[in-house]
């Protein structure tokens, strides 16, 4: 019986590791990465995953072994302990070192993605000249493009909702704002998540490496209609971006009339 229980405990790490090994095949792993910095984020995720997996497997195997070993009937009296300072120091120090290691490992990537001084400056878009202002509100996404003058907040601004169109292979900088409560701009394929805070204008950047339509979801529970904040980011070629902006401009200033009317 004790062997059976130990084997059942041993099955936990085996099944656990197996589900991770099979994740790609079962499509339960991450979606494809289509951003320039996504690989680094995945690398950090994997680093933490391997550290946790190693600890998990070692502790589970120990647990199974101890259940087997110490559940045997014994006639001698159990030993009594008041604890061990040395042991406590060790099991405090090891996680502390592991956490510090993780903290230092992610610093460079974090700085590269989030620090404003490292934002793209040389391309078409920058913090001063963002591609758009992205507004989150209960319960929609709105994208305001600056129009021909390249300046936001002027009369030629263009606006769309739910679909954010951006050019491929371009450093895209946008400003994220909220009209009401906290929302979060999350595009899993870009490995990009940024909270939108009311009263704050937060610059965000990414570089999409593949054309396509990717889910944009709100990752902050923001009210009863949170589930409805499902938009998309459409990554298109530079030419198509121009065409779409021109079409949007025509539509925006058409006064509701069809062409030729
Ligand atoms: Cu939400």
PDB file of C-alpha atoms and ligand atoms in Angstrom, residues 183 218 220-222 226 229, ligand 1:
ATOM      1  CA  UNK A 183      -7.693  48.741 -18.235  1.00  0.00           C
ATOM      2  CA  UNK A 218      -8.199  43.964 -21.923  1.00  0.00           C
ATOM      3  CA  UNK A 220      -7.629  44.158 -16.250  1.00  0.00           C
ATOM      4  CA  UNK A 221     -11.073  43.337 -14.877  1.00  0.00           C
ATOM      5  CA  UNK A 222     -12.732  46.694 -15.562  1.00  0.00           C
ATOM      6  CA  UNK A 226     -14.771  43.539 -19.499  1.00  0.00           C
ATOM      7  CA  UNK A 229     -13.085  44.593 -24.792  1.00  0.00           C
TER       8      UNK A 229
HETATM    9 CU1  LIG B   1     -11.241  45.108 -18.977  1.00  0.00          CU
END
